[in-house]
């Protein structure tokens, strides 16, 4: 990264990590979060087609998704179902494995649907569950859910980089209460409304959050509005597109000054530390049939 003139980052969590923990020069970093068309109209529920059930989405070629669905099926869903006996959980994802398919259990309402024909299916569900226990970056399933007006229940890992509590970004101090409740619950995170609940760090807390968001209509409506607001403010094309172009233009026009301000980069580009460059020149010369200098 020090050898580059500009590094693009997907979320503020990574930006904060690099600048605060590693003292990386902020002028060589730029956010390149998702670019949603937030001005478009997307399907949503109506009075004649109300929302029901839970859902989760994600490819099963991604280890965090495999772990999340396994944990959901074995430790979370049975407890949710015990409190909401009419509810179902529909699991969508490409590249379904035999292990994931074996979790399908119609008797308990846990249904493996496989590949989703369209993300429009999200508009018919009441809550998206994302029990992520590891991973990083932007969680596309959460943004897609907000796009279709579906609030989310996730963990601090899931909320990291999404304007929610997690990874020290957008969260509260340990034991701090926000609006009378612990941060990351009640649709609040670090004093700001969030598009769901993102404070559960164990199965029991996750179950409580899921049942609460599913049943509390006022909380559900608040989280739905908050999710759409975060999507528009932090992940929309009208905001992120021009910002990215401006960062690229600034890096190009001030390239000399940028390089002089990064002393680590200057050290790396010193002749004695340019082994990679000189090795590549040797390979090029060899391919041309020449001989490297003695």
XYZ file of N, CA and C in Angstrom, residues 12-13 16 20 159-173 178 183-184 188-192 194 198:
87
model
N -15.684 2.506 6.131
C -15.024 3.361 7.100
C -14.336 2.547 8.188
N -14.737 1.291 8.379
C -14.086 0.439 9.373
C -12.629 0.192 8.993
N -10.665 3.498 9.316
C -10.329 3.785 10.706
C -9.206 2.888 11.203
N -5.874 4.794 12.451
C -5.740 4.848 13.906
C -4.749 3.819 14.447
N -22.475 -5.819 11.670
C -22.686 -4.381 11.644
C -21.438 -3.578 11.358
N -20.265 -4.227 11.394
C -19.013 -3.513 11.156
C -18.962 -2.915 9.753
N -18.654 -1.641 9.691
C -18.565 -0.970 8.404
C -19.903 -0.623 7.793
N -20.999 -0.915 8.531
C -22.338 -0.687 8.000
C -23.054 0.428 8.765
N -22.290 1.253 9.454
C -22.906 2.279 10.268
C -23.418 1.732 11.576
N -23.044 0.478 11.914
C -23.522 -0.145 13.140
C -22.407 -0.443 14.093
N -22.783 -1.004 15.236
C -21.804 -1.349 16.257
C -21.008 -2.552 15.801
N -19.714 -2.517 15.979
C -18.890 -3.647 15.598
C -17.493 -3.199 15.240
N -16.492 -3.921 15.700
C -15.121 -3.616 15.345
C -14.654 -2.250 15.788
N -15.333 -1.672 16.787
C -14.935 -0.359 17.271
C -15.417 0.778 16.389
N -16.191 0.460 15.341
C -16.638 1.484 14.400
C -18.127 1.716 14.580
N -18.473 2.975 14.855
C -19.880 3.323 14.960
C -20.544 2.769 16.193
N -19.798 2.370 17.200
C -20.394 1.721 18.350
C -20.289 2.536 19.620
N -20.603 1.891 20.734
C -20.603 2.548 22.022
C -19.485 1.987 22.878
N -19.163 2.671 23.948
C -18.215 2.147 24.905
C -18.869 1.016 25.686
N -27.550 3.869 25.353
C -27.974 4.883 24.402
C -29.491 4.915 24.388
N -26.188 -0.084 23.482
C -25.923 0.228 22.083
C -26.069 -0.994 21.210
N -26.547 -0.795 19.989
C -26.719 -1.894 19.059
C -28.054 -2.581 19.203
N -30.825 1.253 17.678
C -29.860 2.320 17.902
C -28.464 1.764 17.919
N -27.506 2.546 17.453
C -26.108 2.146 17.493
C -25.258 3.391 17.629
N -24.570 3.491 18.778
C -23.711 4.649 18.989
C -24.469 5.951 18.957
N -25.745 5.939 19.408
C -26.533 7.155 19.453
C -27.275 7.438 18.159
N -27.136 6.581 17.158
C -27.821 6.786 15.891
C -28.697 5.585 15.570
N -30.270 2.614 13.495
C -29.698 1.662 12.538
C -30.828 0.879 11.893
N -28.102 -4.926 15.902
C -26.779 -5.449 15.564
C -25.880 -5.617 16.784
